[in-house]
């Protein structure tokens, strides 16, 4: 398979990563690259103006970007993932949004707001109220997605099991107030701020369901289960950051000597063996991850529904890759010296990004 990232694009991303981290948002050159390459539209339907890339191709691109700058990889992944929801919107609305200038869709998955029914017939819609956290890329978002509890006359609507009904919505950024709240040690440039909406009205066609049965776009991308898509895209980001850390760890170690044995650190047999072992285990987990992803994608492309076993394999291979990534970063870090603890060093930025990204709740073992 060809390299998912052009060398000149990789250089641009790397050149501005430290500045973006310090500024706590992606550098304008990085933002321009996301738009120029159409990466934020890469999972949206072709019929709406997106690229509709095959999922394995998109995941490899996300990993490659994260392996250069974790924050940019994270924004790409979360915002392109929100763009995937265009495949579940009414096609005219999807075309209006995805075809817009410099479109970027951010959002949050937690149902921490309400959608009150408002209006009838063609004037039917919802008034959205609430606050949502962790909207990566919020400052550049043109639209936001959210989950909200449906209400009528102030009372939650219930499903057949008696639980509150939750629906996804897409709202334009002009209805949203960003709440600066992102103060994490890592992924600083992802600017994953909170946002709030205070009684804004949206038409009913801005609400949508996320399931293969509810897809409005043809194509295998919209038959791929949502949680499996989330597992593989998040795991690829973590793996990319871990690869970057291991790449930077060797030069750090090469400058150190073992305090007792007096040898250069990488010439100490136990240390050299540890480095090789972590690299090999990570490479094996990554190879297995892509084997499972490629096989699953081929099944969906051919019209075969994934079984529970297939879904478990996707989740298990994703979590195994995350576990191998955690083991590599955490066990090699002590050998990298105080340089790796310096906030302005590249390896420290990667370490901070890694340990922030890997806190995502889906990635718990």
Coordinates of C-alpha atoms in Angstrom, one line a residue:
X1 CA 0.0 0.0 0.0
X2 CA 1.3 3.5 -0.9
X3 CA 2.3 6.0 1.8
X4 CA -0.9 7.7 3.0
X5 CA 0.9 11.0 3.5
X6 CA 2.9 13.0 1.0
X7 CA 6.4 13.9 2.3
X8 CA 5.8 17.6 1.8
X9 CA 2.6 17.5 3.8
X10 CA 4.4 15.6 6.6
X11 CA 7.1 18.3 6.7
X12 CA 4.4 21.1 6.9
X13 CA 2.7 19.3 9.8
X14 CA 5.9 18.8 11.7
X15 CA 7.2 22.3 11.1
X16 CA 4.3 23.9 12.9
X17 CA 3.5 21.3 15.6
X18 CA 5.4 23.0 18.4
X19 CA 4.0 26.4 17.6
X20 CA 0.5 24.9 17.5
X21 CA 1.0 23.3 20.9
X22 CA 2.2 26.6 22.4
X23 CA -0.7 28.5 20.8
X24 CA -3.2 25.8 22.0
X25 CA -4.7 25.5 18.5
X26 CA -3.6 24.2 15.1
X27 CA -1.4 26.6 13.2
X28 CA -3.1 28.3 10.2
X29 CA -0.8 26.3 7.9
X30 CA -2.0 23.1 9.4
X31 CA -5.7 24.2 9.2
X32 CA -5.2 25.2 5.6
X33 CA -3.7 21.8 4.8
X34 CA -6.7 20.0 6.3
X35 CA -9.0 22.0 4.0
X36 CA -6.8 22.0 0.9
X37 CA -6.5 18.2 1.0
X38 CA -10.2 17.7 1.7
X39 CA -9.4 15.5 4.7
X40 CA -12.2 16.9 6.9
X41 CA -14.6 15.7 4.2
X42 CA -12.9 12.4 3.6
X43 CA -15.6 10.3 5.3
X44 CA -18.6 12.2 3.9
X45 CA -20.6 10.9 1.0
X46 CA -19.4 11.7 -2.6
X47 CA -23.0 12.7 -3.4
X48 CA -22.7 15.5 -0.9
X49 CA -19.3 16.7 -1.9
X50 CA -17.2 14.4 0.3
X51 CA -14.4 11.9 -0.7
X52 CA -16.0 8.8 0.9
X53 CA -12.6 7.2 1.3
X54 CA -12.5 3.5 2.1
X55 CA -12.2 3.2 5.8
X56 CA -8.8 1.4 5.9
X57 CA -7.3 4.2 3.8
X58 CA -8.7 6.9 6.0
X59 CA -7.5 5.1 9.2
X60 CA -4.0 4.8 7.8
X61 CA -4.0 8.5 7.0
X62 CA -5.2 9.4 10.5
X63 CA -2.4 7.2 12.0
X64 CA 0.2 8.9 9.7
X65 CA -0.8 12.4 10.7
X66 CA -0.9 11.5 14.4
X67 CA 2.6 10.0 14.1
X68 CA 3.8 13.6 13.3
X69 CA 1.5 15.7 15.4
X70 CA -1.0 14.1 17.8
X71 CA -3.2 17.2 18.1
X72 CA -3.6 17.5 14.3
X73 CA -4.3 13.7 14.0
X74 CA -6.9 14.0 16.8
X75 CA -8.7 17.0 15.1
X76 CA -8.6 15.3 11.8
X77 CA -10.0 12.1 13.2
X78 CA -12.8 13.6 15.3
X79 CA -13.9 16.2 12.8
X80 CA -13.7 13.8 9.8
X81 CA -15.6 11.3 11.9
X82 CA -18.3 14.0 12.5
X83 CA -18.4 14.5 8.8
X84 CA -19.3 10.8 8.4
X85 CA -22.6 11.7 9.9
X86 CA -23.5 13.4 6.6
X87 CA -24.3 9.9 5.4
X88 CA -27.3 9.8 7.8
X89 CA -28.7 13.3 7.0
X90 CA -31.3 14.1 4.4
X91 CA -29.2 14.4 1.2
X92 CA -30.1 18.0 0.4
X93 CA -29.0 19.1 3.8
X94 CA -25.9 17.0 3.6
X95 CA -25.0 18.7 0.3
X96 CA -25.5 22.2 1.7
X97 CA -23.2 21.4 4.7
X98 CA -20.5 19.4 3.1
X99 CA -20.4 21.6 0.1
X100 CA -19.8 24.7 2.2
X101 CA -16.6 26.6 2.2
X102 CA -14.0 25.3 4.7
X103 CA -16.5 23.1 6.3
X104 CA -15.5 21.5 9.6
X105 CA -17.8 19.6 11.9
X106 CA -17.0 19.2 15.6
X107 CA -19.1 17.8 18.3
X108 CA -19.6 15.6 21.4
X109 CA -21.3 12.3 22.0
X110 CA -22.5 12.6 25.5
X111 CA -26.3 13.3 25.8
X112 CA -25.9 16.3 28.1
X113 CA -28.7 18.5 26.7
X114 CA -32.3 18.5 25.7
X115 CA -34.3 18.8 22.5
X116 CA -37.8 20.1 23.1
X117 CA -40.4 19.5 20.4
X118 CA -41.4 22.9 18.9
X119 CA -43.8 23.3 16.0
X120 CA -46.0 21.2 13.8
X121 CA -46.0 20.0 10.2
X122 CA -43.4 21.7 7.9
X123 CA -42.6 24.1 10.8
X124 CA -41.8 21.2 13.1
X125 CA -38.5 21.3 14.9
X126 CA -36.7 21.3 18.2
X127 CA -35.3 23.8 20.6
X128 CA -31.9 22.7 21.8
X129 CA -30.5 23.5 25.2
X130 CA -27.5 22.2 27.0
X131 CA -23.7 22.1 27.4
X132 CA -21.4 19.5 25.7
X133 CA -17.7 18.9 26.4
X134 CA -14.7 17.9 24.4
X135 CA -15.4 19.3 20.9
X136 CA -12.1 18.8 19.3
X137 CA -11.4 21.5 16.7
X138 CA -14.1 23.8 18.1
X139 CA -12.5 27.1 17.0
X140 CA -12.6 26.1 13.4
X141 CA -16.0 24.3 13.4
X142 CA -18.7 25.5 11.0
X143 CA -21.2 23.0 12.5
X144 CA -21.5 20.9 15.7
X145 CA -23.1 17.6 16.3
X146 CA -24.6 16.6 19.7
X147 CA -26.8 14.1 21.4
X148 CA -29.8 15.3 23.3
X149 CA -32.7 13.9 25.3
X150 CA -36.0 14.4 23.5
X151 CA -38.7 16.2 25.5
X152 CA -42.3 17.3 24.9
X153 CA -44.0 19.8 27.3
X154 CA -40.9 19.6 29.5
X155 CA -41.0 15.9 30.0
X156 CA -38.6 13.3 28.6
X157 CA -40.0 11.1 25.9
X158 CA -39.4 7.4 26.7
X159 CA -38.6 4.4 24.5
X160 CA -40.2 1.0 24.7
X161 CA -37.9 0.1 27.6
X162 CA -38.9 3.2 29.6
X163 CA -35.5 4.9 29.0
X164 CA -35.2 8.5 27.8
X165 CA -35.1 8.8 24.0
X166 CA -31.9 10.3 22.7
X167 CA -31.4 11.7 19.2
X168 CA -28.4 13.1 17.4
X169 CA -28.5 16.6 15.9
X170 CA -26.4 18.8 13.7
X171 CA -26.5 22.6 14.3
X172 CA -24.7 25.5 12.6
X173 CA -21.9 27.2 14.6
X174 CA -23.8 30.5 14.8
X175 CA -26.2 28.9 17.2
X176 CA -23.4 27.7 19.4
X177 CA -21.4 29.4 22.1
X178 CA -17.9 28.0 22.7
X179 CA -16.9 27.7 26.3
X180 CA -13.1 27.8 26.7
X181 CA -12.4 24.8 28.9
X182 CA -9.6 22.7 27.4
X183 CA -6.6 22.8 29.8
X184 CA -5.2 19.3 29.4
X185 CA -1.5 18.7 29.5
X186 CA -1.6 17.1 26.1
X187 CA -3.4 17.5 22.7
X188 CA -3.3 21.2 23.6
X189 CA -3.6 22.2 19.9
X190 CA -6.8 20.1 19.5
X191 CA -8.6 22.9 21.4
X192 CA -11.3 20.4 22.6
X193 CA -13.4 23.0 24.3
X194 CA -16.9 22.8 25.6
X195 CA -19.9 24.4 23.9
X196 CA -23.4 25.4 24.9
X197 CA -26.7 26.1 23.2
X198 CA -29.4 28.1 24.8
X199 CA -32.8 27.3 23.3
X200 CA -31.8 27.5 19.7
X201 CA -34.4 26.2 17.2
X202 CA -33.5 23.7 14.5
X203 CA -35.7 22.1 11.9
X204 CA -36.6 18.5 12.4
X205 CA -34.4 17.4 9.5
X206 CA -31.3 18.4 11.5
X207 CA -32.0 15.4 13.8
X208 CA -30.7 12.0 12.7
X209 CA -30.1 8.4 13.8
X210 CA -26.8 6.6 13.5
X211 CA -27.3 3.1 12.3
X212 CA -26.8 1.3 9.0
X213 CA -30.6 1.0 8.6
X214 CA -30.9 4.8 8.9
X215 CA -28.2 5.7 6.4
X216 CA -29.3 8.0 3.6
X217 CA -26.1 7.5 1.5
X218 CA -25.3 4.3 -0.3
X219 CA -21.9 2.7 0.1
X220 CA -20.1 0.4 2.5
X221 CA -18.8 3.3 4.7
X222 CA -22.3 3.9 6.0
X223 CA -22.9 0.2 6.7
X224 CA -19.9 0.0 8.9
X225 CA -21.0 0.0 12.6
X226 CA -20.4 3.3 14.4
X227 CA -18.7 1.9 17.5
X228 CA -16.3 -0.2 15.4
X229 CA -15.4 2.8 13.3
X230 CA -14.8 4.7 16.6
X231 CA -12.5 1.9 18.0
X232 CA -10.3 1.7 14.9
X233 CA -9.9 5.4 14.3
X234 CA -9.0 6.2 18.0
X235 CA -6.7 3.2 18.2
X236 CA -4.9 4.3 15.1
X237 CA -4.3 7.7 16.6
X238 CA -2.8 6.2 19.8
X239 CA -0.6 3.9 17.7
X240 CA 0.7 6.7 15.6
X241 CA 1.7 8.7 18.7
X242 CA 3.4 5.7 20.2
X243 CA 5.3 5.1 17.0
X244 CA 6.5 8.8 17.1
X245 CA 7.5 8.4 20.7
X246 CA 9.6 5.3 19.9
X247 CA 11.2 7.1 17.0
X248 CA 12.3 9.9 19.3
X249 CA 13.2 7.6 22.2
X250 CA 16.3 6.1 20.5
X251 CA 18.1 9.5 20.1
X252 CA 17.3 10.4 23.7
X253 CA 18.8 7.1 24.9
X254 CA 21.9 7.5 22.6
X255 CA 22.9 10.5 24.6
X256 CA 22.8 8.7 28.0
X257 CA 25.2 6.3 29.8
X258 CA 24.2 3.7 32.3
X259 CA 25.1 5.1 35.8
X260 CA 26.4 1.8 37.1
X261 CA 27.7 -0.1 34.0
X262 CA 29.2 3.0 32.4
X263 CA 28.1 1.9 28.9
X264 CA 26.1 4.0 26.4
X265 CA 22.5 3.1 27.3
X266 CA 21.7 1.5 24.0
X267 CA 24.7 -0.8 24.4
X268 CA 23.4 -2.2 27.7
X269 CA 22.1 -5.6 26.6
X270 CA 19.0 -5.4 28.8
X271 CA 18.1 -2.0 27.5
X272 CA 18.7 -2.8 23.9
X273 CA 16.5 -6.0 24.3
X274 CA 13.7 -3.9 25.9
X275 CA 13.7 -1.4 23.1
X276 CA 13.6 -4.2 20.4
X277 CA 10.9 -6.1 22.2
X278 CA 8.6 -3.0 22.5
X279 CA 9.1 -2.1 18.9
X280 CA 8.4 -5.7 17.8
X281 CA 5.3 -6.2 19.9
X282 CA 3.9 -2.9 18.8
X283 CA 4.6 -3.7 15.1
X284 CA 2.9 -7.1 15.5
X285 CA -0.1 -5.6 17.2
X286 CA -0.3 -3.0 14.4
X287 CA -0.1 -5.6 11.7
X288 CA -2.8 -7.7 13.3
X289 CA -5.0 -4.6 13.7
X290 CA -4.8 -3.8 10.0
X291 CA -5.4 -7.4 9.1
X292 CA -8.6 -7.4 11.0
X293 CA -9.7 -4.0 9.7
X294 CA -8.9 -4.8 6.1
X295 CA -10.8 -8.1 6.4
X296 CA -13.8 -6.5 8.0
X297 CA -13.9 -3.8 5.4
X298 CA -13.8 -6.3 2.6
X299 CA -16.8 -8.1 4.1
X300 CA -18.8 -4.9 4.4
X301 CA -17.8 -3.9 0.8
X302 CA -19.1 -7.2 -0.4
X303 CA -22.4 -6.7 1.3
X304 CA -21.7 -9.2 4.2
X305 CA -23.0 -8.1 7.6
X306 CA -20.4 -8.3 10.3
X307 CA -21.2 -10.8 13.0
X308 CA -20.8 -10.3 16.8
X309 CA -17.5 -12.2 16.4
X310 CA -16.3 -9.8 13.8
X311 CA -17.2 -6.8 15.9
X312 CA -15.4 -8.3 18.9
X313 CA -12.4 -8.9 16.7
X314 CA -12.3 -5.3 15.7
X315 CA -12.6 -4.1 19.3
X316 CA -10.1 -6.7 20.6
X317 CA -7.5 -5.8 18.0
X318 CA -7.9 -2.1 18.6
X319 CA -7.5 -2.5 22.4
X320 CA -4.5 -4.8 21.9
X321 CA -2.8 -2.2 19.8
X322 CA -3.6 0.4 22.4
X323 CA -2.2 -1.9 25.1
X324 CA 1.0 -2.4 23.1
X325 CA 1.3 1.3 22.6
X326 CA 0.9 2.0 26.3
X327 CA 3.5 -0.6 27.2
X328 CA 6.0 0.8 24.8
X329 CA 5.6 4.4 25.9
X330 CA 5.4 3.8 29.6
X331 CA 8.3 1.3 29.8
X332 CA 10.7 3.2 27.5
X333 CA 10.1 6.7 29.0
X334 CA 12.3 6.2 32.1
X335 CA 15.3 5.6 29.8
X336 CA 14.9 8.8 27.9
X337 CA 16.2 11.1 30.6
X338 CA 15.3 14.6 31.8
X339 CA 15.2 15.9 28.3
X340 CA 12.0 13.9 27.8
X341 CA 10.6 15.6 30.9
X342 CA 11.3 19.1 29.4
X343 CA 8.0 20.7 28.3
X344 CA 9.5 22.2 25.2
X345 CA 11.1 19.0 23.9
X346 CA 9.4 17.1 21.0
X347 CA 9.4 13.9 22.9
X348 CA 7.7 15.5 25.9
X349 CA 5.0 16.9 23.6
X350 CA 4.4 13.4 22.1
X351 CA 4.3 11.9 25.6
X352 CA 1.8 14.4 26.8
X353 CA -0.4 14.0 23.6
X354 CA -0.2 10.2 24.0
X355 CA -1.3 10.2 27.6
X356 CA -4.2 12.6 26.9
X357 CA -5.5 10.7 23.9
X358 CA -5.3 7.3 25.6
X359 CA -7.6 8.5 28.3
X360 CA -10.6 8.2 25.9
X361 CA -13.3 6.0 27.6
X362 CA -13.5 3.7 24.6
X363 CA -9.9 2.8 25.0
X364 CA -10.2 1.4 28.5
X365 CA -9.0 -2.3 28.7

